[in-house]
Structure formats: structure tokens, C-alpha cells
Coordinates of C-alpha atoms in Angstrom, one line a residue:
M6 CA 19.1 41.1 15.2
R7 CA 21.9 38.7 14.2
V8 CA 21.3 35.2 15.5
L9 CA 23.7 32.4 15.6
V10 CA 21.7 28.6 15.8
I11 CA 23.8 25.8 17.1
G12 CA 23.8 22.2 15.8
S13 CA 23.7 20.3 12.3
G14 CA 20.0 18.7 12.7
A15 CA 16.6 18.8 11.4
R16 CA 15.8 20.7 14.0
E17 CA 18.3 23.5 13.6
H18 CA 16.9 23.5 9.8
A19 CA 13.8 24.3 11.3
L20 CA 14.7 27.0 13.3
V21 CA 16.8 28.5 10.4
N22 CA 14.1 28.8 8.5
G23 CA 11.8 30.0 11.5
L24 CA 14.1 32.6 12.0
L25 CA 14.3 34.0 8.5
R26 CA 11.1 34.2 8.5
D27 CA 10.9 36.7 11.1
P28 CA 11.1 40.1 9.5
S29 CA 13.0 41.3 13.2
V30 CA 16.1 38.9 12.8
T31 CA 18.7 40.7 9.9
E32 CA 21.0 37.9 10.0
V33 CA 21.1 34.1 10.4
V34 CA 24.0 32.1 10.7
C35 CA 24.3 28.1 11.9
A36 CA 26.9 26.2 13.2
P37 CA 28.4 23.6 12.2
G38 CA 24.8 23.5 9.9
N39 CA 24.3 20.7 6.9
A40 CA 24.0 20.4 3.1
G41 CA 20.8 21.7 3.5
I42 CA 21.4 25.0 5.4
A43 CA 23.9 25.6 3.8
V44 CA 21.5 26.6 0.8
V45 CA 19.7 28.7 2.7
T46 CA 21.8 30.4 5.1
K47 CA 25.5 31.2 6.0
T48 CA 27.1 28.1 8.0
V49 CA 30.4 27.7 9.2
P50 CA 32.4 25.1 11.8
V51 CA 32.4 25.1 15.4
D52 CA 32.9 22.9 18.0
A53 CA 29.9 23.0 19.4
S54 CA 30.0 21.3 22.9
S55 CA 33.0 23.7 24.0
G56 CA 31.6 26.6 25.5
A57 CA 34.8 28.9 24.3
A58 CA 34.4 27.7 20.9
V59 CA 31.2 28.9 20.7
T60 CA 31.4 32.3 22.3
E61 CA 34.4 33.0 20.1
L62 CA 32.3 32.6 16.9
A63 CA 29.2 34.7 18.8
Q64 CA 31.3 37.4 19.6
Q65 CA 33.0 37.1 15.9
L66 CA 29.7 37.7 14.2
A67 CA 28.5 39.7 16.7
A68 CA 25.8 37.8 17.6
D69 CA 22.8 39.2 19.7
L70 CA 21.2 35.9 20.3
V71 CA 22.5 32.3 20.1
V72 CA 20.4 29.4 19.8
I73 CA 21.2 26.3 21.1
G74 CA 19.1 23.8 19.3
P75 CA 21.5 19.7 20.7
E76 CA 21.5 18.2 24.4
V77 CA 25.0 17.4 24.5
P78 CA 26.2 21.5 24.7
L79 CA 23.7 22.8 27.1
V80 CA 24.5 19.9 29.5
L81 CA 28.2 21.1 29.1
G82 CA 27.7 24.5 30.3
V83 CA 27.8 26.4 26.7
A84 CA 24.7 28.8 27.9
D85 CA 26.4 29.6 30.9
A86 CA 29.4 30.1 28.8
L87 CA 27.7 32.6 26.4
R88 CA 26.2 34.5 29.5
A89 CA 29.1 34.7 31.1
A90 CA 30.3 36.9 28.1
G91 CA 26.9 38.8 28.6
I92 CA 25.7 37.0 25.3
P93 CA 22.0 36.4 25.0
A94 CA 21.2 32.4 24.7
F95 CA 18.2 30.4 24.7
G96 CA 19.4 27.1 26.6
P97 CA 19.1 26.4 30.2
S98 CA 22.6 26.9 32.3
R99 CA 24.1 23.5 33.1
D100 CA 22.7 23.0 36.5
A101 CA 19.0 23.7 34.9
A102 CA 20.2 21.1 32.0
R103 CA 20.3 18.3 34.2
I104 CA 16.4 18.0 33.8
E105 CA 17.7 15.8 30.6
G106 CA 21.1 15.0 31.7
S107 CA 20.2 13.0 35.0
K108 CA 17.0 11.0 34.4
A109 CA 17.6 10.5 38.4
F110 CA 17.5 14.3 39.0
A111 CA 14.3 14.7 36.8
K112 CA 12.6 12.4 39.3
D113 CA 13.9 14.1 42.4
V114 CA 12.5 17.6 41.0
M115 CA 8.9 15.9 40.2
A116 CA 8.7 14.1 43.8
A117 CA 9.6 17.9 45.2
A118 CA 7.0 19.6 43.0
G119 CA 4.1 17.1 43.3
V120 CA 4.1 15.8 39.5
R121 CA 2.5 12.8 38.8
T122 CA 5.4 10.5 37.1
A123 CA 5.9 6.6 37.0
H124 CA 7.4 4.6 40.1
S125 CA 10.9 4.6 39.4
E126 CA 14.1 3.2 40.8
V127 CA 18.1 3.7 39.9
V128 CA 20.3 0.8 39.9
D129 CA 24.2 1.6 40.0
N130 CA 25.4 -1.8 40.7
P131 CA 25.1 -5.2 38.6
A132 CA 24.5 -7.3 41.5
K133 CA 21.5 -5.6 42.3
L134 CA 19.6 -6.1 39.2
D135 CA 18.1 -9.0 39.0
A136 CA 16.6 -8.1 42.1
A137 CA 15.5 -4.8 41.2
L138 CA 13.8 -6.1 37.8
D139 CA 11.6 -8.2 39.7
R140 CA 10.2 -5.5 41.4
F141 CA 8.9 -4.1 38.3
G142 CA 7.2 -5.8 35.1
P143 CA 4.9 -7.4 32.8
V144 CA 6.3 -4.7 30.8
W145 CA 9.5 -3.3 31.5
V146 CA 10.6 0.4 31.0
V147 CA 14.4 0.4 31.6
K148 CA 16.8 3.9 30.9
D149 CA 19.8 5.2 30.3
D150 CA 20.5 7.2 33.4
G151 CA 21.9 9.6 30.5
L152 CA 22.2 11.3 27.1
A153 CA 21.5 8.9 24.6
A154 CA 19.6 10.5 21.8
G155 CA 16.2 9.4 22.1
K156 CA 17.5 5.8 22.1
G157 CA 18.7 5.2 25.3
V158 CA 15.1 3.4 26.3
V159 CA 14.1 -0.1 26.6
V160 CA 10.1 -0.5 26.6
T161 CA 9.4 -4.4 26.6
P162 CA 7.3 -7.3 28.2
D163 CA 10.3 -9.4 27.8
R164 CA 12.3 -9.2 30.7
F165 CA 15.7 -10.9 29.1
K166 CA 15.4 -7.7 26.9
A167 CA 15.3 -5.5 29.6
R168 CA 17.9 -6.8 31.6
E169 CA 20.2 -7.1 28.4
H170 CA 19.6 -3.5 27.7
A171 CA 20.3 -2.6 31.3
A172 CA 23.3 -4.4 31.5
E173 CA 24.9 -2.9 28.2
C174 CA 24.4 0.6 30.4
L175 CA 25.8 -0.5 33.6
E176 CA 28.7 -2.2 31.5
I177 CA 29.6 1.3 30.2
G178 CA 29.1 3.0 33.3
H179 CA 25.9 4.3 33.3
P180 CA 23.6 3.8 36.2
V181 CA 19.8 3.0 34.6
L182 CA 16.8 3.5 35.7
L183 CA 13.4 1.3 36.0
E184 CA 10.1 2.4 35.9
S185 CA 6.8 1.3 36.1
F186 CA 5.1 1.6 32.6
L187 CA 2.4 4.4 32.5
D188 CA -0.8 3.5 30.0
G189 CA -1.9 5.6 27.6
P190 CA -1.6 8.0 24.4
E191 CA 1.7 9.8 24.4
V192 CA 2.5 13.6 23.7
S193 CA 5.2 15.9 23.7
L194 CA 4.5 19.3 25.5
F195 CA 7.1 22.5 24.4
C196 CA 7.3 25.0 26.6
L197 CA 8.9 28.4 26.5
V198 CA 10.3 28.9 30.1
D199 CA 11.6 32.0 31.7
G200 CA 12.1 31.5 35.7
T201 CA 8.4 30.8 36.8
T202 CA 7.2 32.1 33.3
V203 CA 5.7 28.9 31.3
V204 CA 4.4 29.6 27.8
P205 CA 3.0 26.5 25.6
L206 CA 3.5 25.6 22.1
L207 CA 1.3 23.6 20.2
P208 CA 1.2 19.8 21.5
A209 CA 2.7 17.2 19.2
Q210 CA 2.8 13.3 19.1
D211 CA 6.3 11.7 18.0
H212 CA 6.5 8.1 16.6
K213 CA 9.5 6.7 18.3
R214 CA 9.8 3.0 16.9
V215 CA 11.1 2.4 13.8
G216 CA 8.6 0.1 12.1
D217 CA 4.9 0.8 10.9
G218 CA 2.3 0.1 13.7
D219 CA 5.1 1.4 16.5
T220 CA 7.3 -2.0 15.9
G221 CA 11.3 -2.7 16.2
P222 CA 13.7 -0.4 18.5
N223 CA 13.3 3.1 19.4
T224 CA 15.4 5.5 17.2
G225 CA 15.8 9.6 18.2
G226 CA 12.4 9.6 16.1
M227 CA 10.7 9.0 12.9
G228 CA 8.4 11.0 13.2
A229 CA 5.5 13.4 14.2
Y230 CA 2.4 15.4 14.0
T231 CA 0.6 18.6 15.4
P232 CA -2.1 19.5 16.4
L233 CA -3.7 16.1 18.0
P234 CA -7.0 16.3 17.2
W235 CA -7.9 14.0 20.0
L236 CA -6.3 15.8 22.8
P237 CA -8.7 18.2 24.2
D238 CA -7.9 21.7 24.8
A239 CA -8.1 22.0 28.4
M240 CA -5.7 18.7 28.8
V241 CA -2.5 21.7 27.5
D242 CA -3.8 24.0 30.1
R243 CA -3.8 21.1 32.6
I244 CA -0.1 19.7 31.8
V245 CA 1.0 23.6 32.2
T246 CA -0.1 24.0 35.4
E247 CA 0.1 20.4 37.2
V248 CA 3.7 19.8 35.4
C249 CA 5.2 22.6 33.5
E250 CA 4.8 25.4 36.1
P251 CA 5.5 23.5 39.4
V252 CA 8.8 22.1 38.1
A253 CA 9.7 25.8 37.0
A254 CA 9.2 26.5 40.1
E255 CA 10.7 23.8 42.1
M256 CA 14.2 24.5 39.3
V257 CA 14.0 28.4 40.9
K258 CA 13.6 27.2 43.9
R259 CA 16.7 25.0 44.1
G260 CA 18.7 27.5 42.4
C261 CA 18.8 26.5 39.0
G262 CA 15.6 28.2 37.3
F263 CA 14.8 27.0 33.4
S264 CA 15.3 29.2 30.9
G265 CA 14.6 28.0 27.4
L266 CA 12.8 25.2 25.9
L267 CA 11.3 22.9 28.5
Y268 CA 10.2 20.1 26.8
A269 CA 7.6 17.7 28.6
G270 CA 7.3 13.7 27.4
L271 CA 3.8 12.9 28.6
A272 CA 1.4 9.5 29.2
I273 CA -2.2 11.0 29.3
G274 CA -4.2 8.0 31.3
K275 CA -7.5 8.0 32.9
D276 CA -5.8 10.1 36.0
G277 CA -4.9 12.8 33.9
P278 CA -0.9 13.6 32.5
S279 CA 1.8 11.7 33.7
V280 CA 5.3 12.6 32.8
V281 CA 7.6 10.0 30.6
E282 CA 10.4 12.4 30.5
F283 CA 12.0 15.8 30.6
N284 CA 14.1 17.2 27.9
C285 CA 15.7 20.7 28.2
R286 CA 15.9 21.7 24.1
F287 CA 13.6 21.4 21.3
G288 CA 12.5 18.1 20.7
D289 CA 13.5 16.2 16.9
P290 CA 11.1 15.6 14.7
E291 CA 8.5 17.4 16.6
T292 CA 9.8 21.0 16.2
Q293 CA 9.8 20.5 12.3
A294 CA 6.1 20.3 12.6
V295 CA 5.3 22.8 15.5
L296 CA 7.2 25.6 13.7
A297 CA 5.6 24.7 10.5
M298 CA 2.4 26.0 12.1
L299 CA 4.0 28.8 13.3
E300 CA 2.4 32.5 13.1
S301 CA 4.5 34.7 15.4
P302 CA 7.8 35.9 14.9
L303 CA 10.3 33.4 16.2
G304 CA 12.9 35.5 16.8
E305 CA 10.9 37.3 19.3
L306 CA 10.0 34.6 21.1
L307 CA 13.3 33.2 22.0
Y308 CA 15.1 36.3 22.3
A309 CA 12.4 37.4 24.8
T310 CA 12.9 33.9 26.6
A311 CA 16.5 34.3 26.3
T312 CA 16.5 37.7 28.3
G313 CA 13.9 37.2 30.7
T314 CA 11.2 39.1 29.4
L315 CA 9.1 36.4 28.1
A316 CA 6.3 37.7 29.9
S317 CA 5.9 40.7 28.3
V318 CA 5.3 39.3 24.6
E319 CA 2.6 38.5 22.7
K320 CA 1.7 34.6 23.2
P321 CA 2.3 32.6 20.4
R322 CA 0.3 32.7 17.4
W323 CA -0.5 29.8 15.1
K324 CA -2.0 28.7 11.5
D325 CA -5.2 27.0 11.3
G326 CA -4.9 23.1 10.2
S327 CA -2.2 20.4 10.4
A328 CA 1.8 19.8 10.0
V329 CA 3.1 16.3 9.6
T330 CA 6.8 15.4 9.7
V331 CA 8.0 12.3 8.1
V332 CA 11.8 11.0 8.5
L333 CA 14.0 9.4 5.8
A334 CA 16.5 7.6 7.8
A335 CA 19.4 5.6 6.2
E336 CA 20.0 1.8 5.8
N337 CA 20.5 0.0 9.4
Y338 CA 19.5 2.8 11.7
P339 CA 18.7 2.9 14.4
G340 CA 21.4 1.0 14.5
R341 CA 25.0 1.6 12.8
P342 CA 24.1 3.7 9.3
R343 CA 25.3 3.3 6.1
M344 CA 26.7 6.7 4.8
G345 CA 27.9 8.4 1.9
D346 CA 25.1 7.7 -0.4
V347 CA 23.9 10.4 -2.6
I348 CA 20.5 11.7 -2.5
T349 CA 18.9 13.3 -4.4
G350 CA 15.1 15.5 -4.3
A351 CA 16.0 16.3 -1.0
T352 CA 15.6 20.2 -1.9
G353 CA 12.5 22.8 -1.2
A354 CA 11.0 24.6 1.7
N355 CA 9.4 21.8 3.4
V356 CA 12.8 19.7 2.8
L357 CA 14.3 19.6 6.2
H358 CA 18.3 18.5 6.2
A359 CA 20.0 16.4 9.4
G360 CA 22.5 13.9 8.4
T361 CA 23.9 15.3 5.0
T362 CA 26.7 16.9 3.9
K363 CA 28.2 17.9 0.5
R364 CA 31.2 15.4 -1.6
D365 CA 34.2 17.7 -2.0
E366 CA 34.6 16.0 -5.1
D367 CA 31.5 16.4 -7.0
G368 CA 29.8 18.5 -5.1
A369 CA 26.8 15.4 -4.6
V370 CA 24.5 15.5 -1.2
V371 CA 25.2 12.3 0.3
S372 CA 23.9 10.9 3.8
A373 CA 26.0 11.9 6.9
G374 CA 23.9 10.3 9.9
G375 CA 21.1 7.7 10.7
R376 CA 18.0 10.2 10.4
V377 CA 19.2 12.3 6.7
V378 CA 16.0 14.0 6.0
S379 CA 12.4 15.2 7.3
V380 CA 9.9 16.5 5.4
V381 CA 7.2 18.2 6.5
G382 CA 3.4 18.6 4.9
V383 CA 1.2 21.1 6.0
G384 CA -3.0 21.0 5.1
E385 CA -5.9 22.0 5.9
D386 CA -6.4 18.9 8.6
L387 CA -4.0 16.3 9.3
V388 CA -5.5 13.8 6.2
A389 CA -4.4 16.5 4.2
A390 CA -0.8 16.7 5.8
R391 CA -0.1 13.6 5.4
D392 CA -0.5 13.1 2.1
A393 CA 2.0 16.5 1.4
A394 CA 4.5 15.1 3.3
Y395 CA 4.8 11.8 1.3
A396 CA 3.8 13.4 -1.5
T397 CA 7.2 15.3 -1.4
L398 CA 9.2 12.1 -0.1
A399 CA 8.0 10.4 -3.0
G400 CA 10.6 12.7 -5.0
I401 CA 13.4 11.6 -2.6
K402 CA 16.0 9.0 -3.6
L403 CA 18.3 7.6 -1.2
P404 CA 19.7 4.1 -1.4
G405 CA 18.4 2.2 1.3
G406 CA 16.7 4.5 2.8
H407 CA 13.6 4.0 4.8
F408 CA 10.8 5.8 6.6
R409 CA 7.9 5.1 8.5
S410 CA 4.3 5.2 6.2
D411 CA 1.7 5.4 9.2
I412 CA 2.8 9.0 10.8
G413 CA -0.3 10.1 12.4
L414 CA -2.4 7.7 10.7
A415 CA -3.8 6.1 13.7
A416 CA -5.6 9.7 14.9
V417 CA -6.8 9.7 11.3
E418 CA -8.5 6.3 11.7
G419 CA -9.6 7.6 15.3
R420 CA -7.8 4.8 17.1
I421 CA -6.5 7.4 19.8
S422 CA -8.4 8.4 22.7
I423 CA -8.0 9.2 26.0

């Protein structure tokens, strides 16, 4: 099976590595890829947001499967273009990708499916903003009702900061979603979905804030770990039964059945799981940790999902132990990152590249984005996995680079419970 992976981040690097471990996969090409992916497989340029360009490339490569990593191509309908050409695509249609592309659409689906989530209100007129803010708090949750690469959410007890973020969104023409604050630890659960067939992967926990102790602004994610020692196994079953299956069924009912990876971001409170958000693709950095634990052939799972045969495939098998992902970010991230700095020591199977490129004049690998590399540690438990990740990270040098030193630490110290 020849597989084309679309994207250029650490998520795609993890997908490429997982596919290369599948004996049924004979070739993997990544477009456009990055400097790290180019070391392990062929990379080619492509306009990832163009359905025509991706389809043409897939045809040239005689790809048996196209795996679309990022959300933007999915929201723009790249999977639709591939399917129209008869090429199996892992990723939802444009209509189904609205589960991430429009938070208002996601709320409507959840309401119809009877899924627990935060009370919310859409504001699309600056004149109505102050009155709406008065109906929320003392902790405000303000979301850009569109794609924002994981950084469009502000959670704050400061009404001024909440208003400032909302006003910025409205200024650029984006409606905002105000939500009540959901208490309880957060969980990311990825599910392979083929219509109404829902197959969960390992639950993970992301660390969104830029600084240790969950301080500073939100990012696209600074690290993650899996599995979650504090989460009972029965809770995954509840999430599938109470959240993912009803949402999948509701989308089929609406004529936009979901095919691909449905990512449920949840808060686990005293009454059970409540949805914080849905995404329509593998999450980054959770994917890097989750796929490090996968024993089943990844290509087989993704192909079955793309071709509507997921129900006939053996459920995923997992390694014992734990995995931790730590993100090394460029100076000033999540603001405008400094780019072009030489990065050294970022080699090995457990270093997954994201914002990197190779400099033409001397072949040096330099930073080309906010999140530069993800380092994955695997061990017999969470302590060992953390040790492995941070030991590798110590050998990587990036001027001005920064990372969190506490990924998974609260779980190790027993400070998370439900």
C-alpha cells in the first residue's frame, strides 16, 4: 500500500513513522513535510489546502490512501476532492469538518445528540458583547468561532482580558463563542470513526498553557502524555457511549457522516464527561505520544476507516507503559516566533520535527515555526517516560528555545483526580 501524508508538523512526522512500521505499507510520501520527515521518507512540495493539487499529486504517486493531517485542508474540502477522484482519504468531508471549523455548528450537533457541554452564547455584533459578558463569569471562556490552531481560546477570571480577546475576534470578522467554565481535569480522546462505528484510541492529556504550572497564554500544545493513570478504564467507555457515538449518529442523520479521526476534548467533572471542543483530525502533541504506544498496524486502521470497513478490523492493540511528548518551542512563541535559528541534536526516532527546514546554503536545520520539535519518551511508567523525554531534550540546542518542565508531573505526583 502506497500512502501519501499531507502536512508538515510533528503530528505528520508521527503518522509517517507509524505508517513505516506497518508491514503492509510499501511506500510513504509526505507533502510538504519538513526537515526531519525528509530524513525518514520522501517529501514533495504541494499546496495542502488545494483539493486539485493534492488529488493530482496522489494520482501521480498512484497512492492507495491519502492521510490528511491538518484541519485547514479538511475544512476546505480536500478529502471531498480525493474521494471524487476515487482515492481513499483518511479525513472527513468539508461538511463533517464543520465539527471543528464552526464551534456553533458543533454546539448545535451536541444539543441535538443530547451531549453534555458548556452553556454557550454566540456573539457576532460588538454592540452586544458587554451584555453577553455580563451573563458569564466569574471565569470567562471566550472562543474564536473558527480555526485558530489551538490558540483561539482565552480562559480567564479577568473580564477585561476576556473582552479584549472577544473584541479582537469580532474586529477581524469572526463571531465569538462565550461559554460557561467547565471544571475538572481535561482529557483528549481520539476516536476512529466510520459513520456510526466508533473505535477509541488511548486517552491523553494535553498541556495548553505555555508555562509551567499552566501559566501564560494558550498555545497549540506544549506537551502531552498517555495513558492517564488517574482515569478509570470505564470512563473511556462512558465517553464513547455518551459523547462520541451520539455525535457520530447525529452527523449521519444530518447527511454529513464523519469519516476519519474525531477528537473529543473533554472536562471530567463530578457528573461525568462534558465536551470542551471537537476537532476533526489527530491532535498535536497528543498524537506523538498515542502513536508511540500503538502496536497494531497503523495503515490498516486508517485504510479501513477511509474505506468504510472499520467494523471488520481488529481493535487497536497497545504497548504496556507510558509515553510523554515535550514540545521545544521557538523564542517568543505563542507570539510571533523567531525563526531561522540553527537547531542541533534533533535527531533520532523519538525526535519528531514540526517547524523545521533545511537551509539551502549549508544544509543546516533551522527553525521555521513556533513549535519546532516534539520529543517523545517511552517507559515502563510515567516517571520513566518523562525521564526519557527530558534526557533527549537536554541534548537538543535551539537559541531562545523554551519548553515546559512539568509535562505529566501532576499525574506523577497524584495531584489529578476525578
